[in-house]
PDB file of C-alpha atoms in Angstrom:
ATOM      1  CA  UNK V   1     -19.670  10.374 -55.236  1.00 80.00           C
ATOM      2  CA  UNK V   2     -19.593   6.400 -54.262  1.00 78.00           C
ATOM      3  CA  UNK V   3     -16.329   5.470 -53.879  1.00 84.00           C
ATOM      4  CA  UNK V   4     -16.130   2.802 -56.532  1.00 86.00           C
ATOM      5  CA  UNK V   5     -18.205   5.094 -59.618  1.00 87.00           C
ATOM      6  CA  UNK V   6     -16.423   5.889 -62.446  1.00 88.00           C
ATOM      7  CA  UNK V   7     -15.286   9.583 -62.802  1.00 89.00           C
ATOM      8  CA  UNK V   8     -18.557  10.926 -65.304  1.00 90.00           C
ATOM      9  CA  UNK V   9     -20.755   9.255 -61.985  1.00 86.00           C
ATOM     10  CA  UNK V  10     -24.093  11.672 -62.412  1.00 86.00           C
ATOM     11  CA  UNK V  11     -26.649  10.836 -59.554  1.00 83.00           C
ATOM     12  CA  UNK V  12     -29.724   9.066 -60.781  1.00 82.00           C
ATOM     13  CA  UNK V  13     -33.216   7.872 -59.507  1.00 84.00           C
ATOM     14  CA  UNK V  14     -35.421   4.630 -59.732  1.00 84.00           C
ATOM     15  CA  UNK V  15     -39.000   4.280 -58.992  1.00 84.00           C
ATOM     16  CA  UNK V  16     -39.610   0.552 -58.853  1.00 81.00           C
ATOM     17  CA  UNK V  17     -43.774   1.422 -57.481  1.00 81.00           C
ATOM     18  CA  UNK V  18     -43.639  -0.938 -54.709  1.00 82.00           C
ATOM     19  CA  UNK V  19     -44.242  -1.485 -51.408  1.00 85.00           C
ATOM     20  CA  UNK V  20     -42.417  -4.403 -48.846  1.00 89.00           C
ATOM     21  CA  UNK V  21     -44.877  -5.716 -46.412  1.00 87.00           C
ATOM     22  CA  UNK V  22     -43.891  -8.066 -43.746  1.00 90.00           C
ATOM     23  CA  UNK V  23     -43.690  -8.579 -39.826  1.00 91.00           C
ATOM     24  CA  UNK V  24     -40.106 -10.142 -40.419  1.00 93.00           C
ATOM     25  CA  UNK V  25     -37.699  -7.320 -40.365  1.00 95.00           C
ATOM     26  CA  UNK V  26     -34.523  -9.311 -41.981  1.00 96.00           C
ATOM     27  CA  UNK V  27     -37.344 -10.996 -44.681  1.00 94.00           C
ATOM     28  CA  UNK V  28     -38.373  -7.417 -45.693  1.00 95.00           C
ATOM     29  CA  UNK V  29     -34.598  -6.086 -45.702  1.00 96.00           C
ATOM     30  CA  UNK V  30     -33.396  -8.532 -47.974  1.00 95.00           C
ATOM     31  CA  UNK V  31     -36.129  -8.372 -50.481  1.00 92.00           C
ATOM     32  CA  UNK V  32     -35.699  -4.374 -50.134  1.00 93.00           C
ATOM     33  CA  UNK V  33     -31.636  -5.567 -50.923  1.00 94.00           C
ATOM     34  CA  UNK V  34     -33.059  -7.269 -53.959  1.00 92.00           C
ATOM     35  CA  UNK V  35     -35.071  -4.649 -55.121  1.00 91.00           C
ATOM     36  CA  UNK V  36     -31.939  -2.413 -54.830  1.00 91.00           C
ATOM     37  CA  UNK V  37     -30.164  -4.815 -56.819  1.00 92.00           C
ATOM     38  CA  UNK V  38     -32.110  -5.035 -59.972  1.00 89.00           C
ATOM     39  CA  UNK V  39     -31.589  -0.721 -59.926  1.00 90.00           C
ATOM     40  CA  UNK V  40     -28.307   0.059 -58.694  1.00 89.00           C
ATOM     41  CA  UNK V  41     -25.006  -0.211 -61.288  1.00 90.00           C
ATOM     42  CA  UNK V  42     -22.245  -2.784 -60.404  1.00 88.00           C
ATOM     43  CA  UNK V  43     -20.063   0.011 -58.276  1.00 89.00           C
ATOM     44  CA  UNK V  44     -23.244   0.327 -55.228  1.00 89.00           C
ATOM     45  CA  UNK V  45     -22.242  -1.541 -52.104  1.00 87.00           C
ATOM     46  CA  UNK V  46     -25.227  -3.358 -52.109  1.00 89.00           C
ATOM     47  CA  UNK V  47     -23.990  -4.953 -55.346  1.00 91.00           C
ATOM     48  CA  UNK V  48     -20.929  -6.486 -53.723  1.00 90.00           C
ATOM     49  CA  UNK V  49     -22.598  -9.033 -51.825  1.00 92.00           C
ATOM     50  CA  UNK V  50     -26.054 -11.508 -52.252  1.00 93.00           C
ATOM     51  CA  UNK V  51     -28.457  -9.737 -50.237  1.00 93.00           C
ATOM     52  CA  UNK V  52     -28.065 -12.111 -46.923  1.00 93.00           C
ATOM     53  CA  UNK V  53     -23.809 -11.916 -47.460  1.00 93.00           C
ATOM     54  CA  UNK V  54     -24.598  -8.017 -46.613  1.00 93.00           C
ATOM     55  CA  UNK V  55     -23.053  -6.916 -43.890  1.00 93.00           C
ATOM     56  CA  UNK V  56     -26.588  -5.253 -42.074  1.00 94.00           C
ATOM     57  CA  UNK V  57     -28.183  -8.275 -42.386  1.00 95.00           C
ATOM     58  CA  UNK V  58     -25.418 -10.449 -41.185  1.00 96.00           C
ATOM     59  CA  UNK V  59     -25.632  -8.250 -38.305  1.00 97.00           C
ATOM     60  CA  UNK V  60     -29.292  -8.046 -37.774  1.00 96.00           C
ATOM     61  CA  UNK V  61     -29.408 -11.844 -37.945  1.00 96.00           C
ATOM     62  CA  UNK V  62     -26.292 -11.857 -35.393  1.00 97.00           C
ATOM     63  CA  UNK V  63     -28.553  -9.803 -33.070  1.00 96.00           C
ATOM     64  CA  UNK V  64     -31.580 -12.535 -33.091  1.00 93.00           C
ATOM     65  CA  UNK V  65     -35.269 -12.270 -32.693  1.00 93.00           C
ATOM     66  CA  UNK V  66     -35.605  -9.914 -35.769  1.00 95.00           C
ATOM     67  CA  UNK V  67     -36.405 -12.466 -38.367  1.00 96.00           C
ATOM     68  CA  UNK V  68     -35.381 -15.461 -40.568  1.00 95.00           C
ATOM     69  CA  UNK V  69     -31.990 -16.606 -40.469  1.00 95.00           C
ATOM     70  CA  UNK V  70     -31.773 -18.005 -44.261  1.00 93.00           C
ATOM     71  CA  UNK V  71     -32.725 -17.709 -47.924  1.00 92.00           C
ATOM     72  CA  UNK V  72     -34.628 -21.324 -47.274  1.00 90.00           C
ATOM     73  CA  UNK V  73     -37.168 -19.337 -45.036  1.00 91.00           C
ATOM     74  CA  UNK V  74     -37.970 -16.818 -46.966  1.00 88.00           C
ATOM     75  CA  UNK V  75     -41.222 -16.547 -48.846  1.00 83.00           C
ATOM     76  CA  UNK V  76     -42.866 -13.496 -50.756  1.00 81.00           C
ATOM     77  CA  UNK V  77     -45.522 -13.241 -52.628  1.00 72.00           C
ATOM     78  CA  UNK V  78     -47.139 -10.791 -54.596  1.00 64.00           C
ATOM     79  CA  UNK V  79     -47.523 -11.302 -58.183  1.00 60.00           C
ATOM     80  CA  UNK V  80     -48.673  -8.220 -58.895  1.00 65.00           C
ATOM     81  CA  UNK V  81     -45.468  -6.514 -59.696  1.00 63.00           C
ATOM     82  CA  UNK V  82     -43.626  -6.958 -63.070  1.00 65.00           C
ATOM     83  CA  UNK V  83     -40.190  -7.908 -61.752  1.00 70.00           C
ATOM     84  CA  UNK V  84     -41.313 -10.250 -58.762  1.00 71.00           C
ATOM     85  CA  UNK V  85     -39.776 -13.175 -59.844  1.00 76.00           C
ATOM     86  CA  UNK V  86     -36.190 -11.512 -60.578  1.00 80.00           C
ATOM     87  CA  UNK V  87     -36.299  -9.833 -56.556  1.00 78.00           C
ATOM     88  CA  UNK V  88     -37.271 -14.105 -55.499  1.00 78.00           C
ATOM     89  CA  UNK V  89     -34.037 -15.096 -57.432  1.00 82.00           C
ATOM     90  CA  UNK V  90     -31.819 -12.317 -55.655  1.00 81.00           C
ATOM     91  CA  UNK V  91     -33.296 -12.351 -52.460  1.00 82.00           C
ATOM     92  CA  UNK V  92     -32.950 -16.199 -52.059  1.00 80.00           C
ATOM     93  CA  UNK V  93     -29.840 -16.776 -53.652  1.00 81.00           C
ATOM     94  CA  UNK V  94     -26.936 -17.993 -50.990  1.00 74.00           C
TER      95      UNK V  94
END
């Protein structure tokens, strides 16, 4: 059970149909942090923090030479899925 669920917590599944393409490892994390955002209730971890506040990415950005460095660099595209727009908004926001 995650720590913070509420005591009826009943594990549940998601299947967003998409796929993260990208040769930036921190770009494609933080989208994939997005995408896990728009599923997951309030009590996940990955709720507690925008998607480049996360602690993995923080590190992985720490590390260096794995990727972008900021929500200005990112850039997706891919219009084909329904919910694009709403992963942008997370995955950019500071």
């Amino acid at each position: 059970m995650p720590p913070r669920a509420p005591s009826d917590w009943r594990p549940t599944t998601a299947a967003p149909k998409i796929f993260i393409v990208s040769t930036d490892r921190i770009a494609a994390d933080v989208v994939g942090a997005a995408v896990l955002q728009t599923l997951s209730p309030a009590y996940e971890e990955v709720q507690q923090h925008t998607p480049f506040r996360l602690p993995q990415i923080q590190a992985a950005i720490t590390a260096g030479g794995l990727g972008i460095s900021s929500p200005d660099a990112l850039d997706m595209a891919g219009p084909s899925v329904p919910t694009f727009e709403e992963y942008g908004r997370k995955a950019a926001a500071h």
